[in-house]
Coordinates of C-alpha atoms in Angstrom, one line a residue:
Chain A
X988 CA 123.4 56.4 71.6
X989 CA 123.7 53.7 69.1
X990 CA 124.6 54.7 65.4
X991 CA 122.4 53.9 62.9
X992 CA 124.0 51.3 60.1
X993 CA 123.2 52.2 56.6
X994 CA 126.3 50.5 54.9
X995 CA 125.5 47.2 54.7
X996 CA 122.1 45.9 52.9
X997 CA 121.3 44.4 56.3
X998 CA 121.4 47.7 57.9
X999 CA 119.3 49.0 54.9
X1000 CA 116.7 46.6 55.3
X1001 CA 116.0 46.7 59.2
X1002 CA 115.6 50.8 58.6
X1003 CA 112.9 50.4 55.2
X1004 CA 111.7 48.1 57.8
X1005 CA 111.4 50.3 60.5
X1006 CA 110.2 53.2 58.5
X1007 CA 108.3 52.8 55.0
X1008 CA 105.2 52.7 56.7
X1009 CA 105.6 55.7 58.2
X1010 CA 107.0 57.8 55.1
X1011 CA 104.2 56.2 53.3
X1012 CA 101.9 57.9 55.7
X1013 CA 103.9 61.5 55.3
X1014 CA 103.7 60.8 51.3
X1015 CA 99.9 60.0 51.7
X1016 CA 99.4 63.4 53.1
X1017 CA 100.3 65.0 50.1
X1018 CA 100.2 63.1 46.8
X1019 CA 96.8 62.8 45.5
X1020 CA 97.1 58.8 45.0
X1021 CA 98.6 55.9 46.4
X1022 CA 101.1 55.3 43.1
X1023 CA 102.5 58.8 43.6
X1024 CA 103.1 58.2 47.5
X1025 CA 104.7 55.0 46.7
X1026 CA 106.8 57.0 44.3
X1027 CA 107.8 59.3 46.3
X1028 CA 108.6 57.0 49.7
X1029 CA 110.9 55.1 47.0
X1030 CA 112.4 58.1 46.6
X1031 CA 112.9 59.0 49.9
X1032 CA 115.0 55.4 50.4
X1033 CA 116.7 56.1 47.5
X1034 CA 118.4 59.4 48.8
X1035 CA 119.6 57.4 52.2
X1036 CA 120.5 54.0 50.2
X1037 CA 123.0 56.3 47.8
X1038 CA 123.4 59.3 50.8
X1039 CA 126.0 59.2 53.5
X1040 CA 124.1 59.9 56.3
X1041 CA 124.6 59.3 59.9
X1042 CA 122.0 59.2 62.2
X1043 CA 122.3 59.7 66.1
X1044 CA 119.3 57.6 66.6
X1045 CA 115.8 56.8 65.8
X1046 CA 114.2 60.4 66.3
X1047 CA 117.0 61.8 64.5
X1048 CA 116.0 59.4 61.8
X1049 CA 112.3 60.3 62.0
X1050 CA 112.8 63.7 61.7
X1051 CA 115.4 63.2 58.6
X1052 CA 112.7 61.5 57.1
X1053 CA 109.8 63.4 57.2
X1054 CA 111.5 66.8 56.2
X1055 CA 113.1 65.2 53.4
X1056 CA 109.5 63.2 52.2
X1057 CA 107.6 66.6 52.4
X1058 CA 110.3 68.1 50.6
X1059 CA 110.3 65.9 48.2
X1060 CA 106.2 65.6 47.9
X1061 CA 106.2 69.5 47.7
X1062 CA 108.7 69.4 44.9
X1063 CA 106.9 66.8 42.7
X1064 CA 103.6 68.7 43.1
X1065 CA 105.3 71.6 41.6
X1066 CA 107.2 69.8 39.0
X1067 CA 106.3 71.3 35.5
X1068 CA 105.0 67.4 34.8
X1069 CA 101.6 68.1 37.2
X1070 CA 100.9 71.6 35.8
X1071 CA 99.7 69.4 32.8
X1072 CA 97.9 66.6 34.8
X1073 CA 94.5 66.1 32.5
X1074 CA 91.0 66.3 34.1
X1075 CA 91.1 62.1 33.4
X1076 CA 94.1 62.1 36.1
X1077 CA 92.3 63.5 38.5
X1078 CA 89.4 60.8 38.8
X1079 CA 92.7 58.1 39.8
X1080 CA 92.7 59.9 42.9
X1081 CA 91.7 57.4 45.6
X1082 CA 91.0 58.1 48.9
X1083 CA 93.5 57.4 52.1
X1084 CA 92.9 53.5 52.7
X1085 CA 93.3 53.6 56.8
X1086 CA 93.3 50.5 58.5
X1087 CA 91.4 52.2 61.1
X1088 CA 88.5 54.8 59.6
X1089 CA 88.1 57.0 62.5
X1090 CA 91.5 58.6 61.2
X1091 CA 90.4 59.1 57.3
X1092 CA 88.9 62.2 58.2
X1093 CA 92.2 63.6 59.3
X1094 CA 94.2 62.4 56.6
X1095 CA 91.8 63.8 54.3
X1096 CA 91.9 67.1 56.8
X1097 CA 95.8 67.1 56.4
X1098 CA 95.5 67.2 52.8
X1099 CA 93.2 69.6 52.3
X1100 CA 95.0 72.5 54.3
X1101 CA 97.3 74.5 52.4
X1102 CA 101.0 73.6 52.1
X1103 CA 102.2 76.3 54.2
X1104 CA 99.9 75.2 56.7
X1105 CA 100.6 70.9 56.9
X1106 CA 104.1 71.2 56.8
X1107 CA 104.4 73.3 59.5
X1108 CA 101.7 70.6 61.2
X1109 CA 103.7 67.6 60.4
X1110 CA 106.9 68.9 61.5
X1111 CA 106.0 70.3 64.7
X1112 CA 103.2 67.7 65.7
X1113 CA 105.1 64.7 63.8
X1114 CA 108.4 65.2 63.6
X1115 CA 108.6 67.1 67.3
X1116 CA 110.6 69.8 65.7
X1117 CA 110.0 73.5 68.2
X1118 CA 109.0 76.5 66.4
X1119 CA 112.4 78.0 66.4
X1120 CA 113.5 74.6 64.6
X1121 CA 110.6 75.1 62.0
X1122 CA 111.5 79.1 61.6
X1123 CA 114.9 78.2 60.5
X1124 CA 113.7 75.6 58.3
X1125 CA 111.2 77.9 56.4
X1126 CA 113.9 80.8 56.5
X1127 CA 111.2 82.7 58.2
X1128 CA 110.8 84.6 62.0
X1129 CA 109.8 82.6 64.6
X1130 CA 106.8 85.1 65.0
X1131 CA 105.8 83.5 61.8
X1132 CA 106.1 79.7 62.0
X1133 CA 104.1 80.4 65.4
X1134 CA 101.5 82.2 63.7
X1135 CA 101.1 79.9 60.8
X1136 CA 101.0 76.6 63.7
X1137 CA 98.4 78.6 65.3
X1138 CA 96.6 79.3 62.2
X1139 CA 96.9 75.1 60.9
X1140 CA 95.4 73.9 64.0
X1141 CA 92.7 76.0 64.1
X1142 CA 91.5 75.2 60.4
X1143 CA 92.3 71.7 61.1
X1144 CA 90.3 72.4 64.5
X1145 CA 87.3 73.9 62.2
X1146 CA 87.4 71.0 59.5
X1147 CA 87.5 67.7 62.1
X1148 CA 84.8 69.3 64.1
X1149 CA 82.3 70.0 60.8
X1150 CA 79.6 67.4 61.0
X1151 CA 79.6 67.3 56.7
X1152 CA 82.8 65.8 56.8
Chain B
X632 CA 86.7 61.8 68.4
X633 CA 86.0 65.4 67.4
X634 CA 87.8 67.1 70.3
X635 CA 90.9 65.9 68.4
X636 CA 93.1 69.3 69.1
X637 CA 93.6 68.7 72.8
X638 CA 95.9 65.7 71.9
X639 CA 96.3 66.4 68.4
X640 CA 99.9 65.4 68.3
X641 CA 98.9 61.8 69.2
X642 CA 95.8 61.8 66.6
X643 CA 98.4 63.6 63.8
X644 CA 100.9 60.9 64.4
X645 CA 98.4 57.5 64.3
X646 CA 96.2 58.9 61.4
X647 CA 99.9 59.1 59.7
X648 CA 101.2 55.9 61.1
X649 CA 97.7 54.0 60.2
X650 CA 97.8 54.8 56.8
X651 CA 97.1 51.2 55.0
X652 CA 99.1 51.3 52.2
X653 CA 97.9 49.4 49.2
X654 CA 98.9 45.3 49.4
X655 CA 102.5 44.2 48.1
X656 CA 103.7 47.8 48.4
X657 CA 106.4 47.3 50.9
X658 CA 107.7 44.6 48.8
X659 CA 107.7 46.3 45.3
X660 CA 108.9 49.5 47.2
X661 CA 111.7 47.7 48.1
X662 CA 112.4 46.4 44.6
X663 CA 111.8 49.8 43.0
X664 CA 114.6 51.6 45.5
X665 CA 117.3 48.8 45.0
X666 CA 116.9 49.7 41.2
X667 CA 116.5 53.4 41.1
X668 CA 119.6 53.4 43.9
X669 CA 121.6 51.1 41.1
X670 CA 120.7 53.3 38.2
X671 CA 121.4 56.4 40.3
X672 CA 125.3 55.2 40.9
X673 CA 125.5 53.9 37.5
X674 CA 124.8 57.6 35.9
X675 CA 127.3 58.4 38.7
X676 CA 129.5 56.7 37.7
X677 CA 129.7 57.1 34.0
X678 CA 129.4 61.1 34.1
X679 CA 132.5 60.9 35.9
X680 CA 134.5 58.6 33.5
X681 CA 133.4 60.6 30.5
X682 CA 135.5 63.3 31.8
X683 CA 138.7 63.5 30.3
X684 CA 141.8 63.4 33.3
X685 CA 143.3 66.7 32.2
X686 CA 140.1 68.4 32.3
X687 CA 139.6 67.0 36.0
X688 CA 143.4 67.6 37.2
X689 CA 143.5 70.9 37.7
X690 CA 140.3 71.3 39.5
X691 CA 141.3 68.8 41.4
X692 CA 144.8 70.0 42.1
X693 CA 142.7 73.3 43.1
X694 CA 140.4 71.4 45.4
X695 CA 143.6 69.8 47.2
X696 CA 145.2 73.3 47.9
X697 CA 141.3 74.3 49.1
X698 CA 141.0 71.4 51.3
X699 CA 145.0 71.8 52.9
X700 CA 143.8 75.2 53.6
X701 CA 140.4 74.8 54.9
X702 CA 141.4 71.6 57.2
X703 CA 144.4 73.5 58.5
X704 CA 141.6 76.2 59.5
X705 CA 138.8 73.3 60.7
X706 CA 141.1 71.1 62.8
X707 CA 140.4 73.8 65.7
X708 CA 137.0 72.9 65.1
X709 CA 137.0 69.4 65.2
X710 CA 134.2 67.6 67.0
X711 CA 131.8 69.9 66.7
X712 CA 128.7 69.5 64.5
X713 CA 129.7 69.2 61.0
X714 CA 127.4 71.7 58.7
X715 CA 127.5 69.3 55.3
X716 CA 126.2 66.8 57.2
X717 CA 122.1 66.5 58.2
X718 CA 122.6 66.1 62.0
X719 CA 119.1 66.7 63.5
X720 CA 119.7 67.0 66.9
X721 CA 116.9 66.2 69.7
X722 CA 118.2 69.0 71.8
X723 CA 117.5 72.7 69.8
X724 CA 119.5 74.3 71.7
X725 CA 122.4 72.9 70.6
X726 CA 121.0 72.4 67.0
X727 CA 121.1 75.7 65.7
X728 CA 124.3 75.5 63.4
X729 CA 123.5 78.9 61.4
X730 CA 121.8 81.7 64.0
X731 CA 118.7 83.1 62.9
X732 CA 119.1 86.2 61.1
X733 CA 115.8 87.4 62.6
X734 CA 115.5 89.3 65.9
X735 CA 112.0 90.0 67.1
X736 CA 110.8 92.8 68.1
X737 CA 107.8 94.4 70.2
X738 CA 106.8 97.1 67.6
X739 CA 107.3 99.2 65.2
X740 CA 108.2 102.1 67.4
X741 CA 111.6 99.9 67.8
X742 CA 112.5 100.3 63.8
X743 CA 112.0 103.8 64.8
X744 CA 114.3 103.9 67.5
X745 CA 116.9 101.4 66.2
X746 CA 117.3 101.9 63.0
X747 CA 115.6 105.5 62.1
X748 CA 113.1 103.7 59.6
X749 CA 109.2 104.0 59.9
X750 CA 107.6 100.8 58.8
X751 CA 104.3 99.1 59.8
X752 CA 101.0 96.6 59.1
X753 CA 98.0 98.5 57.8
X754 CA 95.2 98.7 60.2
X755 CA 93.0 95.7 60.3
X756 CA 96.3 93.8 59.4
X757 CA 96.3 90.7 61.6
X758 CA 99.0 88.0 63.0
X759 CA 101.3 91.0 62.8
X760 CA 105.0 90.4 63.7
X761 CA 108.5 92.7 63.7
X762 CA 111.9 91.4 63.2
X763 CA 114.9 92.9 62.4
X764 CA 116.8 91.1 59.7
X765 CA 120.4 91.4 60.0
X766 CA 121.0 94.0 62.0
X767 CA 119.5 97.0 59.8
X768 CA 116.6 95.5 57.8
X769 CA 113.4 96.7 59.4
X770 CA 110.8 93.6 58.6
X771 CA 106.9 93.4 59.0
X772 CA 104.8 90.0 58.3
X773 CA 101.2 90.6 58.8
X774 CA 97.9 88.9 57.0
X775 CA 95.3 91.3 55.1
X776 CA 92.2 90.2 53.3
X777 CA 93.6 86.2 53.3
X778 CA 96.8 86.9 52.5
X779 CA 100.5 86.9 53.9
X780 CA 102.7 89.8 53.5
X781 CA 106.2 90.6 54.0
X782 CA 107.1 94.1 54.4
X783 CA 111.0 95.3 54.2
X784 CA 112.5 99.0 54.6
X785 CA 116.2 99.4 54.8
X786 CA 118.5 102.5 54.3
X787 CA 120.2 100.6 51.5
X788 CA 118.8 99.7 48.1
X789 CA 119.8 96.1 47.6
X790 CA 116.7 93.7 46.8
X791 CA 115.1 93.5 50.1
X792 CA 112.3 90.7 48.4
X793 CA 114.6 87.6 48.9
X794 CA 112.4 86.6 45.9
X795 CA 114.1 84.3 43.3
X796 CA 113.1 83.0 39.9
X797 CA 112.8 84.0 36.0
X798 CA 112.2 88.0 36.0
X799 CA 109.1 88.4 34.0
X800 CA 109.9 92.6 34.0
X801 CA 109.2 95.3 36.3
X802 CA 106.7 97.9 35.7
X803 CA 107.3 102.0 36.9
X804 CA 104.1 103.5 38.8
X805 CA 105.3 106.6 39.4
X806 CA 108.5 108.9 39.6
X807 CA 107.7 110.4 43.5
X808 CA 108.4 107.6 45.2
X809 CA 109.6 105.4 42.4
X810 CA 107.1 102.9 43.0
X811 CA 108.1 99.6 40.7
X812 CA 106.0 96.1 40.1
X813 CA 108.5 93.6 39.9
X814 CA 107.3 89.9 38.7
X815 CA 108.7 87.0 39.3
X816 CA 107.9 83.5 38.1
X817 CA 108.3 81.4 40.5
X818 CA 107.2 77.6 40.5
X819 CA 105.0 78.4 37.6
X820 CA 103.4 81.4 39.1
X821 CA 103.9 85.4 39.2
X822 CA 105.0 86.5 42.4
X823 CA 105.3 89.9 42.9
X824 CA 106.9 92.7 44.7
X825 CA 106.5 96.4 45.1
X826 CA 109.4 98.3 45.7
X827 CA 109.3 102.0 46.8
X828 CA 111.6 104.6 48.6
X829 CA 110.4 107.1 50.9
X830 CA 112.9 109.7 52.7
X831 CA 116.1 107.8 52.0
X832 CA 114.1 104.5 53.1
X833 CA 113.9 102.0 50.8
X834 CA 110.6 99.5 51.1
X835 CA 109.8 96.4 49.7
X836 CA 106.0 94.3 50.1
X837 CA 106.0 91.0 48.8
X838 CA 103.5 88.2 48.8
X839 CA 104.2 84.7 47.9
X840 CA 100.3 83.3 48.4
X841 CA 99.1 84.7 45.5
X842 CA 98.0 87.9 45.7
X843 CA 97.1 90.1 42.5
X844 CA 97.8 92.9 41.7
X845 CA 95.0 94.8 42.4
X846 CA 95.4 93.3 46.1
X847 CA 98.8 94.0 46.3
X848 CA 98.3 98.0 45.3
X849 CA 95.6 98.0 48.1
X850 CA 97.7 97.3 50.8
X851 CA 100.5 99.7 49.3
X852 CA 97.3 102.2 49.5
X853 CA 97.3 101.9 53.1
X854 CA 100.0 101.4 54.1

């Protein structure tokens, strides 16, 4: 399998080109605002621009990337910094922009599920990882990343399919 | 549209992948992580020059002897999957460096049987699950009124919560089973854990979901 090349800038480029748009998307899904996803997709590049990571190839990539942008997301939501976000701060919240609306609904779905809940969603439905995978990623049984899958699709299920959304 | 769970996987990953982000943001992205990577390896590099070499050389005289040692004790081990390194393999079964502590079990009866210790979910608990945590820690996870709870009994009395952050102080309920409320701030939030012992067993409930207090003494109730 061909080795990803992060050393040069060249080889930087061609991977932000390959994947911003996509840890854009994973950003999207938890920050409240499209300055906040940008932030944190910066940061993301950041960590493999400085980092000396090897990557197998492209799904190994994927998967590098949207653990460490939920990670990341998750950790900037519970920074100290949001715990004293105004009232005024939450009117700059603006909606997923979606090139294609029929999805806006699920974006907005994703977001509104519980932490616990999307990130087990995104990394077994996005990021392909198997429930045993996600278990020893949480540091929890396998019972549990099962039951909590389970449980996210089915409120995921019961939010896409209400007709007030 | 709205039978979106029978290929949810491909819905997830295009409602994701669709996202428009807002115009010029690929450009100043770019931008903004050239700079933030510069800055990043400049504070890199001037923490380590402000260092004065005779505070550095014996630590690093130590790390030598560390790293003769452990490479004498890693060349057997060469070629295989490096543990510092993220190395996300496609196949699992060849992924899992650390082996999960957890075994599952069927039931409670097996904590019994195993390891002499009688722990189980309340009734009406749901999404129950048993796992035995290295070896002799008897381990419940089950959901009551909304909530996730983690129950552990073990014949030993080390903390069984796996709970860590600022200890906000630990209140005594009563002296018969020496049942204690331990709180814990954790990302801004009390977290708490009951700890109890009962015929040489020593239990712990935690929740991490935010449960009260009052919530988490009714589960102890029935438990």
């Amino acid at each position: 399998m061909a080795r990803s090349e992060l050393r040069a800038d060249e080889g930087f480029d061609t991977f932000y080109e390959r994947h911003w748009r996509r840890v854009y998307g994973i950003c999207m899904t938890y920050m409240k605002n499209p300055a906040d996803a940008e932030d944190c997709t910066e940061d993301v590049f950041v960590k493999v621009l400085t980092g000396n990571y090897e990557f197998t190839d492209e799904l190994h990539e994927i998967k590098w990337l949207t653990v460490t942008a939920a990670n990341l997301c998750k950790d900037r939501l519970r920074h100290w910094w949001n715990g004293k976000v105004s009232p005024i701060d939450e009117a700059a919240e603006i909606p997923a922009e979606n090139s294609d609306s029929e999805y806006d609904d699920v974006i907005s779905a994703l977001r509104s599920l519980p932490e616990k809940h999307r990130e087990v969603i995104l990394m077994y439905y996005y990021t392909g990882l198997s429930t045993e995978e996600i278990a020893l990623r949480l540091r929890v049984p396998a019972s549990t990343a099962r039951n909590r899958l389970r449980d996210a699709r089915n409120k995921l299920k019961d939010i896409l399919e209400n007709d007030d959304l | 549209m709205k039978d979106t769970m029978n290929t949810s996987d491909n819905i997830i990953r295009r409602a994701i992948d669709g996202v428009a982000p807002a115009e010029g943001a690929k450009e100043r992205m770019k931008k903004n992580i050239y700079e933030k990577a510069q800055k990043a390896q400049k504070q890199e590099k001037k923490s380590v020059s402000s260092v004065r070499f005779w505070k550095i050389a014996m630590p690093v005289a130590a790390c030598l002897c560390i790293a003769v040692i452990g490479a004498v004790k890693l060349i057997p081990t060469m070629g295989q999957n490096d543990p510092g390194k993220i190395t996300i393999s496609d196949n699992s079964e060849d992924n899992m460096q650390i082996a999960s502590p957890f075994e599952e079990v069927s039931s409670a009866k097996v904590f019994e049987d195993r390891l002499g210790i009688q722990a189980d979910a309340p009734k009406g608990a749901k999404n129950v699950a048993y796992n035995i945590l290295s070896g002799n820690v008897a381990q419940v996870d089950f959901e009551l009124g909304g909530h996730e709870y983690m129950l552990r009994a073990s014949k030993s009395d080390e903390d069984l919560s796996g709970l860590y952050g600022d200890d906000k102080g630990t209140k005594k309920y009563d002296d018969a089973f020496n049942t204690q409320l331990k709180t814990i701030v954790i990302d801004g939030k009390d977290t708490y854990s009951l700890t109890w012992q009962k015929k040489g067993v020593f239990y712990t409930l935690v929740n991490t979901d935010g449960s009260s207090v009052s919530e988490m003494m009714s589960v102890l109730d029935v438990l």
